[in-house]
Amino acid sequence: MLRNRRVLTYFILEILPSFLLGLLVFISILLMFQALRLTEFLLVHGIRWTSIVKIMGYMSISFLPMLLPMSLLFAVLMTYNRFSQDSEIVALKSAGVGTTSLIMPAFLFAVVISILSAQTSYYLAPWGNRQFEILITQLGNTKAAASIKEGTFSESFFDLVVYANKVDSKTGLLKDLFIYDEKQPDAPLTIIAPEGQIIPDDSMPGHSVLLRLFKGQIHRKTESHTVINFDSYDITLNDPIKLEERKKSPGSMSLEELNRAQEDPKITKEQLTDYHLEFHKRTALAAACLVFALLGVAFGMSTDRRSGKSSGFVLAVGFIILYWIVYLSFEGMVRSGQLTPMIGLWIPNALFLLLGLFNLRKAWD
């Protein structure tokens, strides 16, 4: 009993650093893929470094449900592969340690990470997604000029259609403006001005901006066409819906919110499929931790010593890429209606479980 406990402690202490390293590496890789987008926020939108750090933090949190299983596979496969290459597995078996005792550390570690992954998927990641959505909307409205593209009609600017020939997103200055306001359908407004400026409201970031126009005209279409000339004209633009009250996307809903949304009698079939897909995606990714632990042990213990220690890294990366190819393929089939979420999103786990069990027979023997 004491010997098995020492083996358990020894293995887990070897797995843990590799797991943390893998998690850090995978987060860094995914953030690198977002580098162009983050650079655009910094240079084009002119937002502060503190906001960039928040964005990176929220993105990292939202990545966790898929990164935890990946890091676990990386850690288990690397650890057991190294033990196999160094003949420690053989030595432990010769000392009377059974295969079950060798597998148990990875399994127990996987159970802990699986529970952590489930809690992250159901609560922490949705919170991160929600905070990311709110922050991006706040930045988009606060740096509202960045949402107006030069030489094109922009329809996402506080429910106005805006055209500007020149846009300075840092200062908010606009040249050759055309604005169409249809908030009152019976009396739509058309505003033309050679120059204007967007001034954010620091007291209500993301909710309100001041659009100041210079030396232009207001055309109001009623029963009689009305034209008003002005030297300076201020338009206060408010977002009537608080950002926190905007409808959440499925990825931003907690487990309870998903369950309530699925029970809503007003939802469409497509929405119900999205909610089912989101629920099974989170649950399947949490369960993937157990599958990946089995896979890591099976292939880590059975690798040929001649393949070298780098084979563990190659296998881990290969399995991760293969899993996501299979997973995304079946997710696409679910979204297209060919499979139900309950079946389609669990097939990748089933396939990799069979692969792990098949290869584990070699290690067991």
mmCIF file of C-alpha atoms in Angstrom:
data_model
loop_
_atom_site.group_PDB
_atom_site.id
_atom_site.type_symbol
_atom_site.label_atom_id
_atom_site.label_comp_id
_atom_site.label_asym_id
_atom_site.label_seq_id
_atom_site.Cartn_x
_atom_site.Cartn_y
_atom_site.Cartn_z
ATOM 1 C CA MET A 1 0.000 0.000 0.000
ATOM 2 C CA LEU A 2 2.780 2.415 0.979
ATOM 3 C CA ARG A 3 4.693 1.570 -2.207
ATOM 4 C CA ASN A 4 1.640 2.221 -4.374
ATOM 5 C CA ARG A 5 1.042 5.519 -2.590
ATOM 6 C CA ARG A 6 4.613 6.576 -3.326
ATOM 7 C CA VAL A 7 4.176 5.619 -6.975
ATOM 8 C CA LEU A 8 0.962 7.656 -7.108
ATOM 9 C CA THR A 9 2.634 10.717 -5.585
ATOM 10 C CA TYR A 10 5.712 10.363 -7.796
ATOM 11 C CA PHE A 11 3.704 10.127 -11.018
ATOM 12 C CA ILE A 12 1.362 13.012 -10.180
ATOM 13 C CA LEU A 13 4.287 15.264 -9.249
ATOM 14 C CA GLU A 14 5.763 14.472 -12.668
ATOM 15 C CA ILE A 15 2.479 15.025 -14.542
ATOM 16 C CA LEU A 16 1.576 18.341 -12.882
ATOM 17 C CA PRO A 17 4.496 20.491 -14.175
ATOM 18 C CA SER A 18 4.018 19.158 -17.714
ATOM 19 C CA PHE A 19 0.300 19.930 -17.474
ATOM 20 C CA LEU A 20 0.918 23.517 -16.368
ATOM 21 C CA LEU A 21 3.590 23.958 -19.042
ATOM 22 C CA GLY A 22 1.266 22.600 -21.722
ATOM 23 C CA LEU A 23 -1.553 24.891 -20.571
ATOM 24 C CA LEU A 24 0.740 27.921 -20.723
ATOM 25 C CA VAL A 25 2.071 26.964 -24.161
ATOM 26 C CA PHE A 26 -1.372 26.336 -25.652
ATOM 27 C CA ILE A 27 -2.760 29.612 -24.270
ATOM 28 C CA SER A 28 0.235 31.456 -25.728
ATOM 29 C CA ILE A 29 -0.247 29.811 -29.125
ATOM 30 C CA LEU A 30 -3.940 30.712 -29.278
ATOM 31 C CA LEU A 31 -3.219 34.296 -28.211
ATOM 32 C CA MET A 32 -0.576 34.509 -30.941
ATOM 33 C CA PHE A 33 -3.271 33.657 -33.486
ATOM 34 C CA GLN A 34 -5.199 36.650 -32.123
ATOM 35 C CA ALA A 35 -2.168 38.964 -32.314
ATOM 36 C CA LEU A 36 -3.339 40.686 -35.506
ATOM 37 C CA ARG A 37 -6.751 41.394 -34.018
ATOM 38 C CA LEU A 38 -5.211 42.689 -30.781
ATOM 39 C CA THR A 39 -2.808 44.900 -32.747
ATOM 40 C CA GLU A 40 -5.764 46.367 -34.631
ATOM 41 C CA PHE A 41 -7.460 47.209 -31.347
ATOM 42 C CA LEU A 42 -4.289 48.882 -30.104
ATOM 43 C CA LEU A 43 -3.284 50.843 -33.213
ATOM 44 C CA VAL A 44 -6.500 51.446 -35.151
ATOM 45 C CA HIS A 45 -8.978 51.746 -32.294
ATOM 46 C CA GLY A 46 -6.426 53.412 -30.041
ATOM 47 C CA ILE A 47 -7.488 51.562 -26.888
ATOM 48 C CA ARG A 48 -5.334 51.364 -23.773
ATOM 49 C CA TRP A 49 -2.950 48.592 -22.812
ATOM 50 C CA THR A 50 -5.113 47.814 -19.784
ATOM 51 C CA SER A 51 -8.012 46.988 -22.110
ATOM 52 C CA ILE A 52 -5.730 44.758 -24.196
ATOM 53 C CA VAL A 53 -4.722 42.879 -21.035
ATOM 54 C CA LYS A 54 -8.403 42.444 -20.116
ATOM 55 C CA ILE A 55 -9.197 41.147 -23.605
ATOM 56 C CA MET A 56 -6.337 38.639 -23.389
ATOM 57 C CA GLY A 57 -7.507 37.548 -19.941
ATOM 58 C CA TYR A 58 -11.113 37.002 -21.018
ATOM 59 C CA MET A 59 -9.997 35.191 -24.169
ATOM 60 C CA SER A 60 -7.732 32.901 -22.136
ATOM 61 C CA ILE A 61 -10.605 32.063 -19.788
ATOM 62 C CA SER A 62 -12.909 31.276 -22.711
ATOM 63 C CA PHE A 63 -10.231 28.969 -24.181
ATOM 64 C CA LEU A 64 -9.897 26.868 -21.002
ATOM 65 C CA PRO A 65 -12.589 24.236 -21.731
ATOM 66 C CA MET A 66 -10.709 23.028 -24.791
ATOM 67 C CA LEU A 67 -7.196 23.697 -23.458
ATOM 68 C CA LEU A 68 -7.540 21.652 -20.257
ATOM 69 C CA PRO A 69 -8.062 18.307 -22.095
ATOM 70 C CA MET A 70 -5.286 19.161 -24.558
ATOM 71 C CA SER A 71 -2.852 19.998 -21.750
ATOM 72 C CA LEU A 72 -3.797 16.800 -19.926
ATOM 73 C CA LEU A 73 -3.080 14.647 -22.972
ATOM 74 C CA PHE A 74 0.214 16.458 -23.475
ATOM 75 C CA ALA A 75 1.240 15.964 -19.832
ATOM 76 C CA VAL A 76 0.222 12.310 -19.476
ATOM 77 C CA LEU A 77 1.679 11.193 -22.791
ATOM 78 C CA MET A 78 4.948 13.075 -22.228
ATOM 79 C CA THR A 79 5.300 11.753 -18.667
ATOM 80 C CA TYR A 80 4.559 8.097 -19.417
ATOM 81 C CA ASN A 81 6.630 8.224 -22.588
ATOM 82 C CA ARG A 82 9.617 9.519 -20.620
ATOM 83 C CA PHE A 83 9.161 6.828 -17.966
ATOM 84 C CA SER A 84 8.995 4.220 -20.706
ATOM 85 C CA GLN A 85 12.094 5.565 -22.476
ATOM 86 C CA ASP A 86 14.040 5.619 -19.193
ATOM 87 C CA SER A 87 12.896 2.045 -18.403
ATOM 88 C CA GLU A 88 11.220 3.234 -15.195
ATOM 89 C CA ILE A 89 8.003 1.446 -16.169
ATOM 90 C CA VAL A 90 9.906 -1.830 -16.532
ATOM 91 C CA ALA A 91 11.729 -1.254 -13.239
ATOM 92 C CA LEU A 92 8.492 -0.559 -11.372
ATOM 93 C CA LYS A 93 6.840 -3.660 -12.823
ATOM 94 C CA SER A 94 9.882 -5.713 -11.817
ATOM 95 C CA ALA A 95 9.539 -4.333 -8.291
ATOM 96 C CA GLY A 96 6.013 -5.710 -8.128
ATOM 97 C CA VAL A 97 4.014 -2.602 -9.047
ATOM 98 C CA GLY A 98 0.994 -3.686 -11.075
ATOM 99 C CA THR A 99 -0.230 -2.067 -14.276
ATOM 100 C CA THR A 100 -3.337 -0.826 -12.471
ATOM 101 C CA SER A 101 -1.154 1.068 -9.994
ATOM 102 C CA LEU A 102 0.778 2.587 -12.900
ATOM 103 C CA ILE A 103 -2.399 3.742 -14.635
ATOM 104 C CA MET A 104 -4.141 5.026 -11.485
ATOM 105 C CA PRO A 105 -2.137 8.308 -11.127
ATOM 106 C CA ALA A 106 -3.113 9.448 -14.615
ATOM 107 C CA PHE A 107 -6.732 8.424 -14.043
ATOM 108 C CA LEU A 108 -7.046 10.252 -10.713
ATOM 109 C CA PHE A 109 -5.366 13.343 -12.132
ATOM 110 C CA ALA A 110 -7.756 13.182 -15.101
ATOM 111 C CA VAL A 111 -10.783 12.966 -12.788
ATOM 112 C CA VAL A 112 -9.701 16.167 -11.032
ATOM 113 C CA ILE A 113 -9.065 17.973 -14.330
ATOM 114 C CA SER A 114 -12.342 16.664 -15.747
ATOM 115 C CA ILE A 115 -14.286 18.123 -12.801
ATOM 116 C CA LEU A 116 -12.339 21.371 -13.157
ATOM 117 C CA SER A 117 -13.042 21.396 -16.892
ATOM 118 C CA ALA A 118 -16.768 20.842 -16.310
ATOM 119 C CA GLN A 119 -16.984 23.690 -13.819
ATOM 120 C CA THR A 120 -14.987 25.890 -16.170
ATOM 121 C CA SER A 121 -17.198 24.986 -19.127
ATOM 122 C CA TYR A 122 -20.455 25.503 -17.260
ATOM 123 C CA TYR A 123 -19.612 28.697 -15.374
ATOM 124 C CA LEU A 124 -16.165 30.299 -15.730
ATOM 125 C CA ALA A 125 -15.803 30.200 -19.527
ATOM 126 C CA PRO A 126 -19.338 31.566 -20.137
ATOM 127 C CA TRP A 127 -18.515 34.396 -17.747
ATOM 128 C CA GLY A 128 -15.295 35.077 -19.673
ATOM 129 C CA ASN A 129 -17.177 35.020 -22.977
ATOM 130 C CA ARG A 130 -19.782 37.417 -21.592
ATOM 131 C CA GLN A 131 -17.224 39.851 -20.218
ATOM 132 C CA PHE A 132 -15.398 39.714 -23.555
ATOM 133 C CA GLU A 133 -18.624 40.530 -25.439
ATOM 134 C CA ILE A 134 -19.407 43.438 -23.101
ATOM 135 C CA LEU A 135 -15.875 44.833 -23.259
ATOM 136 C CA ILE A 136 -15.703 44.647 -27.055
ATOM 137 C CA THR A 137 -19.073 46.408 -27.350
ATOM 138 C CA GLN A 138 -17.964 49.078 -24.890
ATOM 139 C CA LEU A 139 -14.737 49.664 -26.789
ATOM 140 C CA GLY A 140 -16.577 49.681 -30.098
ATOM 141 C CA ASN A 141 -18.964 52.370 -28.890
ATOM 142 C CA THR A 142 -16.391 54.340 -26.917
ATOM 143 C CA LYS A 143 -14.045 54.392 -29.900
ATOM 144 C CA ALA A 144 -17.056 54.788 -32.138
ATOM 145 C CA ALA A 145 -15.149 56.366 -35.022
ATOM 146 C CA ALA A 146 -13.346 53.061 -35.516
ATOM 147 C CA SER A 147 -16.678 51.434 -36.402
ATOM 148 C CA ILE A 148 -17.134 53.859 -39.308
ATOM 149 C CA LYS A 149 -15.192 52.812 -42.386
ATOM 150 C CA GLU A 150 -13.992 55.378 -44.882
ATOM 151 C CA GLY A 151 -15.994 55.531 -48.092
ATOM 152 C CA THR A 152 -18.625 52.981 -47.020
ATOM 153 C CA PHE A 153 -22.062 53.123 -45.429
ATOM 154 C CA SER A 154 -21.902 51.933 -41.816
ATOM 155 C CA GLU A 155 -25.170 50.710 -40.309
ATOM 156 C CA SER A 156 -23.923 49.598 -36.871
ATOM 157 C CA PHE A 157 -23.373 53.099 -35.460
ATOM 158 C CA PHE A 158 -26.119 53.618 -32.827
ATOM 159 C CA ASP A 159 -28.866 52.609 -35.280
ATOM 160 C CA LEU A 160 -27.814 55.285 -37.774
ATOM 161 C CA VAL A 161 -26.617 54.893 -41.343
ATOM 162 C CA VAL A 162 -23.384 56.894 -41.547
ATOM 163 C CA TYR A 163 -21.103 57.659 -44.486
ATOM 164 C CA ALA A 164 -17.803 59.525 -44.105
ATOM 165 C CA ASN A 165 -15.242 60.167 -46.786
ATOM 166 C CA LYS A 166 -12.406 60.512 -44.247
ATOM 167 C CA VAL A 167 -12.197 59.029 -40.750
ATOM 168 C CA ASP A 168 -9.597 59.584 -38.035
ATOM 169 C CA SER A 169 -10.361 56.862 -35.493
ATOM 170 C CA LYS A 170 -7.943 58.274 -32.897
ATOM 171 C CA THR A 171 -9.316 61.840 -32.760
ATOM 172 C CA GLY A 172 -12.859 60.997 -33.867
ATOM 173 C CA LEU A 173 -12.756 63.568 -36.691
ATOM 174 C CA LEU A 174 -14.970 62.871 -39.714
ATOM 175 C CA LYS A 175 -14.985 64.550 -43.138
ATOM 176 C CA ASP A 176 -17.783 64.820 -45.738
ATOM 177 C CA LEU A 177 -20.533 63.275 -43.639
ATOM 178 C CA PHE A 178 -23.864 61.819 -44.674
ATOM 179 C CA ILE A 179 -26.187 60.572 -41.919
ATOM 180 C CA TYR A 180 -29.566 58.926 -42.305
ATOM 181 C CA ASP A 181 -31.774 58.594 -39.212
ATOM 182 C CA GLU A 182 -34.908 56.453 -39.535
ATOM 183 C CA LYS A 183 -35.775 56.219 -35.840
ATOM 184 C CA GLN A 184 -38.992 58.063 -36.673
ATOM 185 C CA PRO A 185 -40.234 56.278 -39.823
ATOM 186 C CA ASP A 186 -42.838 58.970 -40.545
ATOM 187 C CA ALA A 187 -40.236 61.739 -40.513
ATOM 188 C CA PRO A 188 -36.763 60.392 -41.382
ATOM 189 C CA LEU A 189 -33.790 62.738 -41.133
ATOM 190 C CA THR A 190 -30.938 63.185 -43.572
ATOM 191 C CA ILE A 191 -27.987 65.216 -42.297
ATOM 192 C CA ILE A 192 -25.154 66.446 -44.500
ATOM 193 C CA ALA A 193 -22.052 68.115 -43.065
ATOM 194 C CA PRO A 194 -18.519 68.713 -44.353
ATOM 195 C CA GLU A 195 -17.020 68.006 -40.940
ATOM 196 C CA GLY A 196 -17.880 66.386 -37.637
ATOM 197 C CA GLN A 197 -16.380 64.851 -34.529
ATOM 198 C CA ILE A 198 -17.308 61.954 -32.263
ATOM 199 C CA ILE A 199 -16.803 62.773 -28.582
ATOM 200 C CA PRO A 200 -17.158 59.834 -26.148
ATOM 201 C CA ASP A 201 -19.039 60.283 -22.888
ATOM 202 C CA ASP A 202 -16.538 59.251 -20.212
ATOM 203 C CA SER A 203 -19.300 59.015 -17.605
ATOM 204 C CA MET A 204 -21.108 56.314 -19.621
ATOM 205 C CA PRO A 205 -18.442 54.455 -21.630
ATOM 206 C CA GLY A 206 -19.984 52.220 -24.233
ATOM 207 C CA HIS A 207 -23.470 53.657 -23.701
ATOM 208 C CA SER A 208 -23.297 57.238 -24.963
ATOM 209 C CA VAL A 209 -21.350 59.447 -27.411
ATOM 210 C CA LEU A 210 -21.758 62.996 -28.667
ATOM 211 C CA LEU A 211 -21.710 63.516 -32.433
ATOM 212 C CA ARG A 212 -20.875 67.179 -33.138
ATOM 213 C CA LEU A 213 -21.440 68.391 -36.704
ATOM 214 C CA PHE A 214 -20.280 71.653 -38.282
ATOM 215 C CA LYS A 215 -21.789 73.880 -41.025
ATOM 216 C CA GLY A 216 -24.252 71.412 -42.459
ATOM 217 C CA GLN A 217 -27.878 70.861 -43.334
ATOM 218 C CA ILE A 218 -30.727 68.819 -41.894
ATOM 219 C CA HIS A 219 -33.310 67.491 -44.323
ATOM 220 C CA ARG A 220 -36.552 66.261 -42.771
ATOM 221 C CA LYS A 221 -38.979 64.427 -45.016
ATOM 222 C CA THR A 222 -42.551 65.032 -43.892
ATOM 223 C CA GLU A 223 -45.576 66.209 -45.851
ATOM 224 C CA SER A 224 -43.428 69.174 -46.798
ATOM 225 C CA HIS A 225 -39.661 68.891 -47.224
ATOM 226 C CA THR A 226 -37.891 70.864 -44.479
ATOM 227 C CA VAL A 227 -34.292 72.088 -44.661
ATOM 228 C CA ILE A 228 -32.425 73.502 -41.654
ATOM 229 C CA ASN A 229 -28.934 75.032 -41.912
ATOM 230 C CA PHE A 230 -26.643 74.999 -38.900
ATOM 231 C CA ASP A 231 -23.153 76.115 -37.871
ATOM 232 C CA SER A 232 -22.864 73.552 -35.100
ATOM 233 C CA TYR A 233 -25.221 70.717 -34.271
ATOM 234 C CA ASP A 234 -24.869 68.209 -31.445
ATOM 235 C CA ILE A 235 -26.457 64.770 -31.490
ATOM 236 C CA THR A 236 -26.361 62.762 -28.273
ATOM 237 C CA LEU A 237 -26.440 59.069 -29.109
ATOM 238 C CA ASN A 238 -27.409 56.629 -26.380
ATOM 239 C CA ASP A 239 -27.518 52.868 -26.356
ATOM 240 C CA PRO A 240 -31.001 52.178 -24.952
ATOM 241 C CA ILE A 241 -30.137 48.651 -23.836
ATOM 242 C CA LYS A 242 -27.624 48.127 -21.075
ATOM 243 C CA LEU A 243 -24.790 45.934 -22.243
ATOM 244 C CA GLU A 244 -25.279 43.571 -19.318
ATOM 245 C CA GLU A 245 -28.913 43.068 -20.372
ATOM 246 C CA ARG A 246 -28.244 42.239 -23.996
ATOM 247 C CA LYS A 247 -29.278 38.764 -25.040
ATOM 248 C CA LYS A 248 -26.531 36.293 -24.327
ATOM 249 C CA SER A 249 -25.093 34.003 -26.951
ATOM 250 C CA PRO A 250 -25.192 30.251 -26.122
ATOM 251 C CA GLY A 251 -21.461 30.343 -25.382
ATOM 252 C CA SER A 252 -22.033 33.027 -22.733
ATOM 253 C CA MET A 253 -24.737 31.155 -20.830
ATOM 254 C CA SER A 254 -24.169 29.264 -17.603
ATOM 255 C CA LEU A 255 -25.541 25.748 -17.193
ATOM 256 C CA GLU A 256 -28.730 27.001 -15.510
ATOM 257 C CA GLU A 257 -29.267 29.634 -18.207
ATOM 258 C CA LEU A 258 -28.849 27.030 -20.933
ATOM 259 C CA ASN A 259 -31.419 24.784 -19.272
ATOM 260 C CA ARG A 260 -33.891 27.660 -18.940
ATOM 261 C CA ALA A 261 -33.327 28.692 -22.550
ATOM 262 C CA GLN A 262 -34.049 25.156 -23.776
ATOM 263 C CA GLU A 263 -37.371 25.159 -21.912
ATOM 264 C CA ASP A 264 -38.530 28.436 -23.471
ATOM 265 C CA PRO A 265 -41.594 27.609 -25.641
ATOM 266 C CA LYS A 266 -40.871 30.566 -27.939
ATOM 267 C CA ILE A 267 -37.489 29.385 -29.218
ATOM 268 C CA THR A 268 -37.068 28.161 -32.766
ATOM 269 C CA LYS A 269 -35.811 24.733 -33.773
ATOM 270 C CA GLU A 270 -32.462 26.243 -34.812
ATOM 271 C CA GLN A 271 -32.052 27.923 -31.425
ATOM 272 C CA LEU A 272 -32.912 24.700 -29.607
ATOM 273 C CA THR A 273 -30.259 22.876 -31.648
ATOM 274 C CA ASP A 274 -27.708 25.573 -30.732
ATOM 275 C CA TYR A 275 -28.517 25.195 -27.025
ATOM 276 C CA HIS A 276 -28.321 21.395 -27.167
ATOM 277 C CA LEU A 277 -25.063 21.637 -29.101
ATOM 278 C CA GLU A 278 -23.558 24.016 -26.543
ATOM 279 C CA PHE A 279 -24.530 21.770 -23.628
ATOM 280 C CA HIS A 280 -23.161 18.572 -25.168
ATOM 281 C CA LYS A 281 -20.026 20.373 -26.390
ATOM 282 C CA ARG A 282 -19.153 21.419 -22.848
ATOM 283 C CA THR A 283 -19.946 18.024 -21.349
ATOM 284 C CA ALA A 284 -18.080 16.123 -24.072
ATOM 285 C CA LEU A 285 -14.966 18.280 -23.647
ATOM 286 C CA ALA A 286 -14.984 17.647 -19.893
ATOM 287 C CA ALA A 287 -15.325 13.897 -20.495
ATOM 288 C CA ALA A 288 -12.513 14.092 -23.056
ATOM 289 C CA CYS A 289 -10.106 14.547 -20.138
ATOM 290 C CA LEU A 290 -10.704 10.929 -19.079
ATOM 291 C CA VAL A 291 -10.377 9.703 -22.668
ATOM 292 C CA PHE A 292 -7.156 11.649 -23.204
ATOM 293 C CA ALA A 293 -5.658 10.300 -19.980
ATOM 294 C CA LEU A 294 -6.311 6.738 -21.155
ATOM 295 C CA LEU A 295 -4.895 7.574 -24.573
ATOM 296 C CA GLY A 296 -1.795 9.182 -23.053
ATOM 297 C CA VAL A 297 -1.091 6.217 -20.788
ATOM 298 C CA ALA A 298 -1.701 3.658 -23.535
ATOM 299 C CA PHE A 299 0.590 5.241 -26.105
ATOM 300 C CA GLY A 300 3.098 6.580 -23.579
ATOM 301 C CA MET A 301 3.757 3.144 -22.071
ATOM 302 C CA SER A 302 3.841 1.303 -25.389
ATOM 303 C CA THR A 303 6.203 3.532 -27.397
ATOM 304 C CA ASP A 304 9.359 1.933 -28.705
ATOM 305 C CA ARG A 305 12.547 3.062 -26.931
ATOM 306 C CA ARG A 306 14.209 3.522 -30.323
ATOM 307 C CA SER A 307 11.706 6.253 -31.204
ATOM 308 C CA GLY A 308 13.297 8.615 -28.678
ATOM 309 C CA LYS A 309 11.852 10.919 -26.036
ATOM 310 C CA SER A 310 10.623 13.396 -28.648
ATOM 311 C CA SER A 311 8.092 10.806 -29.825
ATOM 312 C CA GLY A 312 5.845 11.703 -26.886
ATOM 313 C CA PHE A 313 5.644 15.318 -27.999
ATOM 314 C CA VAL A 314 5.003 14.333 -31.618
ATOM 315 C CA LEU A 315 2.267 11.882 -30.597
ATOM 316 C CA ALA A 316 0.607 14.432 -28.300
ATOM 317 C CA VAL A 317 0.490 17.121 -30.987
ATOM 318 C CA GLY A 318 -0.647 14.580 -33.576
ATOM 319 C CA PHE A 319 -3.504 13.301 -31.405
ATOM 320 C CA ILE A 320 -4.622 16.838 -30.544
ATOM 321 C CA ILE A 321 -4.749 17.851 -34.211
ATOM 322 C CA LEU A 322 -6.489 14.600 -35.179
ATOM 323 C CA TYR A 323 -9.051 14.951 -32.385
ATOM 324 C CA TRP A 324 -10.006 18.477 -33.412
ATOM 325 C CA ILE A 325 -10.278 17.507 -37.066
ATOM 326 C CA VAL A 326 -12.650 14.681 -36.120
ATOM 327 C CA TYR A 327 -14.511 16.827 -33.593
ATOM 328 C CA LEU A 328 -15.057 19.777 -35.952
ATOM 329 C CA SER A 329 -16.167 17.409 -38.702
ATOM 330 C CA PHE A 330 -18.881 15.906 -36.510
ATOM 331 C CA GLU A 331 -19.829 19.316 -35.117
ATOM 332 C CA GLY A 332 -20.373 20.458 -38.699
ATOM 333 C CA MET A 333 -22.630 17.452 -39.268
ATOM 334 C CA VAL A 334 -24.607 18.384 -36.149
ATOM 335 C CA ARG A 335 -25.016 21.986 -37.302
ATOM 336 C CA SER A 336 -26.175 20.822 -40.724
ATOM 337 C CA GLY A 337 -28.814 18.603 -39.113
ATOM 338 C CA GLN A 338 -27.277 15.272 -40.161
ATOM 339 C CA LEU A 339 -26.723 14.182 -36.549
ATOM 340 C CA THR A 340 -28.193 15.125 -33.192
ATOM 341 C CA PRO A 341 -25.853 16.870 -30.698
ATOM 342 C CA MET A 342 -26.219 13.943 -28.277
ATOM 343 C CA ILE A 343 -24.724 11.596 -30.868
ATOM 344 C CA GLY A 344 -22.495 13.749 -33.048
ATOM 345 C CA LEU A 345 -20.493 15.481 -30.323
ATOM 346 C CA TRP A 346 -19.795 12.254 -28.430
ATOM 347 C CA ILE A 347 -18.568 10.197 -31.390
ATOM 348 C CA PRO A 348 -15.011 11.674 -31.270
ATOM 349 C CA ASN A 349 -14.693 10.668 -27.600
ATOM 350 C CA ALA A 350 -15.977 7.175 -28.389
ATOM 351 C CA LEU A 351 -13.519 6.725 -31.272
ATOM 352 C CA PHE A 352 -10.521 7.863 -29.237
ATOM 353 C CA LEU A 353 -11.649 5.770 -26.269
ATOM 354 C CA LEU A 354 -11.642 2.654 -28.456
ATOM 355 C CA LEU A 355 -8.214 3.606 -29.807
ATOM 356 C CA GLY A 356 -6.873 4.019 -26.271
ATOM 357 C CA LEU A 357 -8.363 0.752 -25.018
ATOM 358 C CA PHE A 358 -6.983 -1.139 -27.999
ATOM 359 C CA ASN A 359 -3.466 0.153 -27.417
ATOM 360 C CA LEU A 360 -3.707 -0.237 -23.641
ATOM 361 C CA ARG A 361 -3.908 -4.000 -24.100
ATOM 362 C CA LYS A 362 -0.267 -3.967 -25.187
ATOM 363 C CA ALA A 363 0.780 -2.081 -22.062
ATOM 364 C CA TRP A 364 -1.335 -4.317 -19.851
ATOM 365 C CA ASP A 365 0.271 -7.417 -21.260
#
